[in-house]
C-alpha cells in the first residue's frame, strides 16, 4: 500500500518536483478566493449606499428582523449546498456586524 501511494504521488509530480494535482487544486482555490473578495467588495459598496440612505432618512443602522430572515435564508441555502449552516451563520453574522458598524459611522457624519 505505501508503494502505491508513493507511485501515485510521484506520477502527479512534474519534472520540477511540483505536484500538478495539488497545483491545480490550489489554483482553483485561489480563483475562488479572488471571486469571494470581489463579491464582498461589491456587497460592501451596496451596503454602504444603504447606510448612507438610512442616515439620510433617519432609519436605524440595524434591522434585527431582516438580519433574522437573512440568517434563516442563508442557513437553508447552506444546507442545500451541503455546507455547515453554523459556519455560514457565523460568516454572515461577521459581515452583518461590519455593515452595522459602517451604518453607524454613516449616521454619525
Short mmCIF file of C-alpha atoms in Angstrom, two decimals:
data_model
loop_
_atom_site.label_atom_id
_atom_site.label_comp_id
_atom_site.label_asym_id
_atom_site.label_seq_id
_atom_site.Cartn_x
_atom_site.Cartn_y
_atom_site.Cartn_z
CA UNK A 1 0.00 0.00 0.00
CA UNK A 2 2.70 2.59 0.81
CA UNK A 3 4.28 1.76 -2.52
CA UNK A 4 1.00 2.56 -4.34
CA UNK A 5 0.72 5.93 -2.58
CA UNK A 6 4.30 6.78 -3.40
CA UNK A 7 3.84 5.74 -7.02
CA UNK A 8 0.62 7.75 -7.32
CA UNK A 9 2.29 10.75 -5.74
CA UNK A 10 5.31 10.61 -7.99
CA UNK A 11 3.15 10.19 -11.09
CA UNK A 12 1.40 13.51 -10.42
CA UNK A 13 4.65 15.37 -9.75
CA UNK A 14 6.21 17.26 -12.62
CA UNK A 15 9.86 17.14 -13.51
CA UNK A 16 10.45 20.22 -11.33
CA UNK A 17 9.03 18.38 -8.31
CA UNK A 18 5.71 20.26 -8.18
CA UNK A 19 2.65 18.11 -7.64
CA UNK A 20 0.42 19.06 -10.58
CA UNK A 21 -2.80 17.83 -8.98
CA UNK A 22 -2.13 19.89 -5.87
CA UNK A 23 -1.19 22.88 -8.02
CA UNK A 24 -4.47 22.54 -9.93
CA UNK A 25 -6.48 22.40 -6.71
CA UNK A 26 -4.63 25.41 -5.33
CA UNK A 27 -5.19 27.41 -8.49
CA UNK A 28 -8.93 26.72 -8.20
CA UNK A 29 -8.88 27.78 -4.55
CA UNK A 30 -7.02 30.98 -5.46
CA UNK A 31 -9.61 31.77 -8.15
CA UNK A 32 -12.48 31.16 -5.75
CA UNK A 33 -10.81 33.33 -3.09
CA UNK A 34 -10.44 36.15 -5.61
CA UNK A 35 -14.12 35.83 -6.56
CA UNK A 36 -15.13 35.93 -2.87
CA UNK A 37 -13.12 39.12 -2.32
CA UNK A 38 -14.65 40.81 -5.36
CA UNK A 39 -18.15 39.76 -4.31
CA UNK A 40 -17.59 41.02 -0.77
CA UNK A 41 -16.31 44.32 -2.13
CA UNK A 42 -19.44 44.68 -4.26
CA UNK A 43 -21.66 43.72 -1.32
CA UNK A 44 -20.00 46.37 0.86
CA UNK A 45 -20.37 49.02 -1.88
CA UNK A 46 -24.10 48.34 -1.89
CA UNK A 47 -24.43 48.21 1.89
CA UNK A 48 -22.52 51.49 2.11
CA UNK A 49 -25.17 53.06 -0.11
CA UNK A 50 -27.83 51.52 2.15
CA UNK A 51 -26.11 53.04 5.20
CA UNK A 52 -25.97 56.46 3.61
CA UNK A 53 -29.65 56.19 2.65
CA UNK A 54 -30.64 55.06 6.16
CA UNK A 55 -28.72 58.01 7.64
CA UNK A 56 -30.42 60.42 5.22
CA UNK A 57 -33.94 59.22 6.04
CA UNK A 58 -33.13 58.62 9.72
CA UNK A 59 -33.61 54.85 9.80
CA UNK A 60 -31.75 52.85 12.43
CA UNK A 61 -28.42 51.28 11.37
CA UNK A 62 -29.55 47.77 12.31
CA UNK A 63 -32.66 45.87 11.27
CA UNK A 64 -32.89 42.80 13.55
CA UNK A 65 -35.90 41.33 11.71
CA UNK A 66 -34.13 41.48 8.34
CA UNK A 67 -30.98 40.04 9.90
CA UNK A 68 -33.00 37.15 11.32
CA UNK A 69 -34.61 36.45 7.92
CA UNK A 70 -31.23 36.64 6.17
CA UNK A 71 -29.64 34.21 8.61
CA UNK A 72 -32.55 31.76 8.19
CA UNK A 73 -32.28 32.12 4.41
CA UNK A 74 -28.52 31.58 4.43
CA UNK A 75 -28.82 28.54 6.71
CA UNK A 76 -31.31 26.98 4.28
CA UNK A 77 -29.04 27.74 1.32
CA UNK A 78 -26.12 26.24 3.21
CA UNK A 79 -27.98 23.04 3.93
CA UNK A 80 -28.99 22.76 0.28
CA UNK A 81 -25.36 23.30 -0.74
CA UNK A 82 -24.09 20.75 1.80
CA UNK A 83 -22.25 23.47 3.74
CA UNK A 84 -22.24 23.68 7.52
CA UNK A 85 -25.08 26.08 8.44
CA UNK A 86 -23.31 27.04 11.68
CA UNK A 87 -20.28 28.19 9.71
CA UNK A 88 -22.49 30.11 7.30
CA UNK A 89 -24.31 31.83 10.12
CA UNK A 90 -21.04 32.87 11.78
CA UNK A 91 -19.78 34.17 8.45
CA UNK A 92 -22.95 36.17 7.78
CA UNK A 93 -23.04 37.48 11.36
CA UNK A 94 -19.47 38.74 10.93
CA UNK A 95 -20.48 40.55 7.73
CA UNK A 96 -23.68 41.96 9.25
CA UNK A 97 -21.77 43.28 12.27
CA UNK A 98 -19.31 45.03 9.97
CA UNK A 99 -22.15 46.51 7.89
CA UNK A 100 -23.87 47.82 11.02
CA UNK A 101 -20.60 49.39 12.13
CA UNK A 102 -20.40 51.16 8.75
CA UNK A 103 -24.04 52.26 9.01
CA UNK A 104 -23.43 53.69 12.47
CA UNK A 105 -20.42 55.56 11.09
CA UNK A 106 -22.52 56.96 8.22
CA UNK A 107 -25.16 58.06 10.69
CA UNK A 108 -22.65 60.00 12.79
CA UNK A 109 -21.32 62.04 9.84
#
